[in-house]
mmCIF file of C-alpha atoms in Angstrom:
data_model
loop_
_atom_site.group_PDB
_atom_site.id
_atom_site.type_symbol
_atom_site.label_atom_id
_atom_site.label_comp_id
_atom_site.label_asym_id
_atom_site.label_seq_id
_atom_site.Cartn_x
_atom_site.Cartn_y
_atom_site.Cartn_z
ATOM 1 C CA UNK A 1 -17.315 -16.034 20.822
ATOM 2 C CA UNK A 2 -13.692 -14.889 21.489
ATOM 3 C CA UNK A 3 -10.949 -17.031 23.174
ATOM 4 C CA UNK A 4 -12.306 -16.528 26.923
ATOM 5 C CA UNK A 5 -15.370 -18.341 26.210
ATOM 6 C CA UNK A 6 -16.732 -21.698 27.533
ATOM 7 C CA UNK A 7 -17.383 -23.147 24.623
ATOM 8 C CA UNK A 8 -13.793 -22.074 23.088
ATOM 9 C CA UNK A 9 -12.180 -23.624 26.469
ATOM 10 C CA UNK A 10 -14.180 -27.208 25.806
ATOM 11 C CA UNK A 11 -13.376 -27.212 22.267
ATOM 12 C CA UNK A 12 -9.399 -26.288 23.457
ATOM 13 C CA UNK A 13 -9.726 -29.386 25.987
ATOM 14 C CA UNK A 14 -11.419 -31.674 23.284
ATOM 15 C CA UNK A 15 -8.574 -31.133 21.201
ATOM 16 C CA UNK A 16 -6.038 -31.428 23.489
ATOM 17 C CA UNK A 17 -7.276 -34.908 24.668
ATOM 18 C CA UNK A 18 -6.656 -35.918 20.890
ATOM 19 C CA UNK A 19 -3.639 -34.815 20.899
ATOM 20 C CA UNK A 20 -2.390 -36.519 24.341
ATOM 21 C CA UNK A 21 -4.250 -39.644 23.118
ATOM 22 C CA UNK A 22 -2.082 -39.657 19.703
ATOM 23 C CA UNK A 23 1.241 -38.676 22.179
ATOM 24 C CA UNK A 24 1.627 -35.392 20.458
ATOM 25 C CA UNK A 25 2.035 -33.849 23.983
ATOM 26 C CA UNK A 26 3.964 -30.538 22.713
ATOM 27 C CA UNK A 27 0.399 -29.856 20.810
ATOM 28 C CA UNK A 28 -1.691 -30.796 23.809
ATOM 29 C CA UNK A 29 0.207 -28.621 26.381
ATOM 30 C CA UNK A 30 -0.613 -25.386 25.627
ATOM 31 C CA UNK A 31 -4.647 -26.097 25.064
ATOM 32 C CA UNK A 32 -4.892 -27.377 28.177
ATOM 33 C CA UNK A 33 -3.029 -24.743 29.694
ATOM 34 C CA UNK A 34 -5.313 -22.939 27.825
ATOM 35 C CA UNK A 35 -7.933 -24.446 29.354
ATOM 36 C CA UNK A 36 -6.830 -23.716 33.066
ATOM 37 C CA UNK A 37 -6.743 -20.031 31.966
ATOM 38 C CA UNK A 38 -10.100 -19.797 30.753
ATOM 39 C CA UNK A 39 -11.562 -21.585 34.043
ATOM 40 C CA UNK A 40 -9.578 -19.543 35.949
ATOM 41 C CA UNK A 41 -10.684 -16.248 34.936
ATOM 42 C CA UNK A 42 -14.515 -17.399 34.206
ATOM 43 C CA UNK A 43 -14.947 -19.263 37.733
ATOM 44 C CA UNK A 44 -11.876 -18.557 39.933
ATOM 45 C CA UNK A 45 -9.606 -20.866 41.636
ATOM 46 C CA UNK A 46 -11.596 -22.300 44.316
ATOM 47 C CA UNK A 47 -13.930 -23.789 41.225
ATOM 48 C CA UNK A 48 -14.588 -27.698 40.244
ATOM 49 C CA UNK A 49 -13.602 -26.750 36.668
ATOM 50 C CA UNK A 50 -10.601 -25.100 37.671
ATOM 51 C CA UNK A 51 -9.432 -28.075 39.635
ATOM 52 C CA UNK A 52 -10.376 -30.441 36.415
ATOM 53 C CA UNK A 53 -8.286 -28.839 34.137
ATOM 54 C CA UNK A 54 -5.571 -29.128 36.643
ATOM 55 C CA UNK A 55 -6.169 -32.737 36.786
ATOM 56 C CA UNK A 56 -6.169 -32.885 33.259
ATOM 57 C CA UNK A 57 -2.772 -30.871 33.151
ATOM 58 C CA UNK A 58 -0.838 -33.345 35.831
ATOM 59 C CA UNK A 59 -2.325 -36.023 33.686
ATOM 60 C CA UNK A 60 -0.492 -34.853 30.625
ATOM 61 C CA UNK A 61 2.519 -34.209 32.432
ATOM 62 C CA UNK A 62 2.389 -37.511 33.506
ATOM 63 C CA UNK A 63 2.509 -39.045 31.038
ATOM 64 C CA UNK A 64 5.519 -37.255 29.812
ATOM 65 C CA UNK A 65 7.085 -38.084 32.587
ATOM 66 C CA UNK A 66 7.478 -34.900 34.188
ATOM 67 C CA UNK A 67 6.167 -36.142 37.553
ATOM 68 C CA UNK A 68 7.606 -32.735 38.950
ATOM 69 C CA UNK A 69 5.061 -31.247 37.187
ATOM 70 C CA UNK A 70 2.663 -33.081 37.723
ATOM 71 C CA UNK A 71 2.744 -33.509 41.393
ATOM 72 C CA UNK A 72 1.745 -29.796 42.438
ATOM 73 C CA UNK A 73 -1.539 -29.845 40.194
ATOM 74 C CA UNK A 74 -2.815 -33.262 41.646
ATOM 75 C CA UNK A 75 -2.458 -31.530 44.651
ATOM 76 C CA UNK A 76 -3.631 -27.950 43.917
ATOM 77 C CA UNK A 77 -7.243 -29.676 42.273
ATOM 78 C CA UNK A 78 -7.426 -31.981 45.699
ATOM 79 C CA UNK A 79 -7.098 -29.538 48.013
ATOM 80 C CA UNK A 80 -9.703 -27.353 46.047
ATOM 81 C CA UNK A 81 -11.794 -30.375 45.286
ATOM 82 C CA UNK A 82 -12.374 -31.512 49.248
ATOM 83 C CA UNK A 83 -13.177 -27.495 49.665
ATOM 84 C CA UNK A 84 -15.296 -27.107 47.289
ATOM 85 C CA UNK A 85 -16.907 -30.258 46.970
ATOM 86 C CA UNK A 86 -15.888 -31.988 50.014
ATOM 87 C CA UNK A 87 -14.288 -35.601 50.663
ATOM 88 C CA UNK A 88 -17.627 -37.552 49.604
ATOM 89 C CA UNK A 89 -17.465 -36.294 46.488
ATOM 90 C CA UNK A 90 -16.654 -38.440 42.953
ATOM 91 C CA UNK A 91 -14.389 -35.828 41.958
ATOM 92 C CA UNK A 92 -12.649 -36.023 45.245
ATOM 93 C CA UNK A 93 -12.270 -39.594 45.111
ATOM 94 C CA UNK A 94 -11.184 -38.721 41.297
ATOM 95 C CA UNK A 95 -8.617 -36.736 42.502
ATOM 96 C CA UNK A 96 -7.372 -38.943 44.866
ATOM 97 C CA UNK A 97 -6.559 -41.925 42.412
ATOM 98 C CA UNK A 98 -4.716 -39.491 39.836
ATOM 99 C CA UNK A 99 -2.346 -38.741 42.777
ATOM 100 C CA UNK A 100 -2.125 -42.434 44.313
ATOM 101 C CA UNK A 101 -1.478 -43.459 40.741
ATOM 102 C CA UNK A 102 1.253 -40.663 39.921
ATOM 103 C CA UNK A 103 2.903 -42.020 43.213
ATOM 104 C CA UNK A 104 2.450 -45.590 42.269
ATOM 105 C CA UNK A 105 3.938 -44.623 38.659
ATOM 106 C CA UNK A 106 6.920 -43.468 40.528
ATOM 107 C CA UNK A 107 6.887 -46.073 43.081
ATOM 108 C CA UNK A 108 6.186 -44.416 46.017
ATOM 109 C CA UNK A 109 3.978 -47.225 46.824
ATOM 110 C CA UNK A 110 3.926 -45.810 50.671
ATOM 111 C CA UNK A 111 1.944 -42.624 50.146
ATOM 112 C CA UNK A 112 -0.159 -44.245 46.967
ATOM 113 C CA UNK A 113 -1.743 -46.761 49.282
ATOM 114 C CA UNK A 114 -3.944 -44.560 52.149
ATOM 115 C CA UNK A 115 -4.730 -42.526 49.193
ATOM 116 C CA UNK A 116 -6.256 -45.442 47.060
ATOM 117 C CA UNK A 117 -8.014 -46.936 49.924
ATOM 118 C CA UNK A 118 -9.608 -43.518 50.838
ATOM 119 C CA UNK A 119 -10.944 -43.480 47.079
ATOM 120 C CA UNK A 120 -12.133 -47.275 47.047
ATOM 121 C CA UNK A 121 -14.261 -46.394 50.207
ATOM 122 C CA UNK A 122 -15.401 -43.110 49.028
ATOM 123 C CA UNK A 123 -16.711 -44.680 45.635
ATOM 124 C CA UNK A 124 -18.287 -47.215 47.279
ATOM 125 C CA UNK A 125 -20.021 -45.173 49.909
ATOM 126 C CA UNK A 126 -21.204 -42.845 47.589
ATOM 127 C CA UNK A 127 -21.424 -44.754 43.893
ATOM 128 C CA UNK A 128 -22.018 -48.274 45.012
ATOM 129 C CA UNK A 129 -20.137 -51.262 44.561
ATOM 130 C CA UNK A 130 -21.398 -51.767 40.700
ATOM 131 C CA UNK A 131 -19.933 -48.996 39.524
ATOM 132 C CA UNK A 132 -17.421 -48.784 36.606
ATOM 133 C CA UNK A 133 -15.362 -45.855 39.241
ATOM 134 C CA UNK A 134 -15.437 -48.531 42.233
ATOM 135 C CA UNK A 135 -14.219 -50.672 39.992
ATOM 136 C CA UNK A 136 -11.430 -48.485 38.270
ATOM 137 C CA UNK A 137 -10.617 -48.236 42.370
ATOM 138 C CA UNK A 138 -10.233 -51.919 42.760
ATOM 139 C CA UNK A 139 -8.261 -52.157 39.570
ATOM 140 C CA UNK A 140 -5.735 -49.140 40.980
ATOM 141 C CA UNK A 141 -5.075 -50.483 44.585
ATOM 142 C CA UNK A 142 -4.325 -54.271 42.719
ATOM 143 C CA UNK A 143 -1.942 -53.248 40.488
ATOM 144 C CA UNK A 144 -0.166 -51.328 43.724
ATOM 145 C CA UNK A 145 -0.550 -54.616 45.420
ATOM 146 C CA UNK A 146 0.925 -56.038 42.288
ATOM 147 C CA UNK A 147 3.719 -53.887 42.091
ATOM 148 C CA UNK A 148 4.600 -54.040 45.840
ATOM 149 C CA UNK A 149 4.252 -58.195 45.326
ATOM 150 C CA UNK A 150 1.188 -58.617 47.485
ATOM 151 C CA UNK A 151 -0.122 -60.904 44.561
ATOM 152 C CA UNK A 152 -2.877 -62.478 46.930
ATOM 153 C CA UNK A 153 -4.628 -58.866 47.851
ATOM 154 C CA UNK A 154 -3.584 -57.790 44.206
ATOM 155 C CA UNK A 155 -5.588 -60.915 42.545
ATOM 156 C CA UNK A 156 -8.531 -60.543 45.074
ATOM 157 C CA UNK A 157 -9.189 -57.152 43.658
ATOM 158 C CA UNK A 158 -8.365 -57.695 40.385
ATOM 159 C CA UNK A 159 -10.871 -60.476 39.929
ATOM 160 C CA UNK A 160 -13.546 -58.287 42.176
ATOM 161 C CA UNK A 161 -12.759 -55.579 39.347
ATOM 162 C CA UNK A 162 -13.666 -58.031 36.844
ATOM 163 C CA UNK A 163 -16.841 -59.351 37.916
ATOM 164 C CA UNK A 164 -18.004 -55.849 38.053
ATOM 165 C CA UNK A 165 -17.040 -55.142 34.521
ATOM 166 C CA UNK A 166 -18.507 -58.016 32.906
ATOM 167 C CA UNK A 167 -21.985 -57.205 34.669
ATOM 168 C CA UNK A 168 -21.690 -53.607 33.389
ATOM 169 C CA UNK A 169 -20.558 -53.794 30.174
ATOM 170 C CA UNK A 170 -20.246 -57.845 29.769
ATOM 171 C CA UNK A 171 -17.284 -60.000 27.958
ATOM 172 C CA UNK A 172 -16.933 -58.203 24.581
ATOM 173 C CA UNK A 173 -16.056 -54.409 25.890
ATOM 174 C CA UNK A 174 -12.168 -53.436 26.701
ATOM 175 C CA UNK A 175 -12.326 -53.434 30.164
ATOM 176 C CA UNK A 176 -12.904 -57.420 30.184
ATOM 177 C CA UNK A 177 -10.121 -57.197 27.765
ATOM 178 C CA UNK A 178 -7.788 -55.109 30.792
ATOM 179 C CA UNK A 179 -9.352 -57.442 33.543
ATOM 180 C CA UNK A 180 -8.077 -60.469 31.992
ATOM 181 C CA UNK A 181 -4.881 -59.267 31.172
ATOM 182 C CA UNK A 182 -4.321 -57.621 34.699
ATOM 183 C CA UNK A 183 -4.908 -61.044 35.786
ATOM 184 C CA UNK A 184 -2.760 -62.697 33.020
ATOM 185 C CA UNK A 185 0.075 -60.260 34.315
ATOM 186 C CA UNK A 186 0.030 -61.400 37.795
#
């Protein structure tokens, strides 16, 4: 199919999220940049895909720690995500916690917060309050209540985000796991 193909770009991505999720980001790096290339000349820059694999880029630079990096392409895929998509949009919302939680990682707890409450409300607007996104939102804007020491608001949410969980996927999945050891942690 040749290296500019879809299904060659999904199979780079699938393997790059292996690698990321083993911490072999030096493998990972260039298949996702691969990625980006392959959207980008298939669909153009003002494209959902295109701002995915930029999400999934800052996300690996993330979590190397290269929040430098990582900064720009949260910000390239959200201002192409509310354009293409607009703000009532999963992805947008999507795109929204990946920054908020970049910001919280470097504790810039300031510009994290509007842009966690902005997802909350968008998920639940447009998901629902039983969803496993509106409650990954919950989860996000306690632990930045956590961090900044708001432990009432942060427990509130946290315990919200677990009641949620356990009616989705009840008390023998991971995220009950998380939820109670969010809550342990506070």
């Amino acid at each position: 199919l040749g290296t500019d193909h879809p299904d060659y770009a999904s199979s780079a991505n699938d393997l790059a999220g292996l690698y990321q999720s083993m911490g072999y980001y030096a493998k990972a790096e260039p298949l996702l940049l691969e990625f980006k290339r392959i959207n980008e000349k298939m669909q153009g820059k003002e494209h959902p895909n295109y701002a995915f694999s930029l999400q999934l880029l800052g996300r690996l630079y993330e979590s190397m720690g290269d929040y430098g990096k990582a900064e720009p392409l949260y910000l390239e895929s959200k201002g192409i995500t509310e354009k293409v998509l607009g703000k009532e949009h999963r992805n947008y919302a999507a795109s929204l916690n990946n920054l908020a939680e970049l910001y919280l990682s470097k504790g810039e707890y300031v510009k994290a917060e509007p842009l966690l409450l902005e997802s909350k409300s968008i998920c639940e607007k447009v998901l629902g309050k039983v969803t496993s996104e509106y409650a990954e939102s919950l989860d996000s804007l306690a632990r930045l209540y956590h961090a900044m020491g708001d432990y009432v608001k942060a427990e509130r949410l946290y315990l919200e985000s677990k009641g949620i969980d356990e009616k989705l996927f009840g008390r023998e999945h991971l995220s009950h796991a998380n939820n109670l050891n969010n809550l342990a942690n506070l």
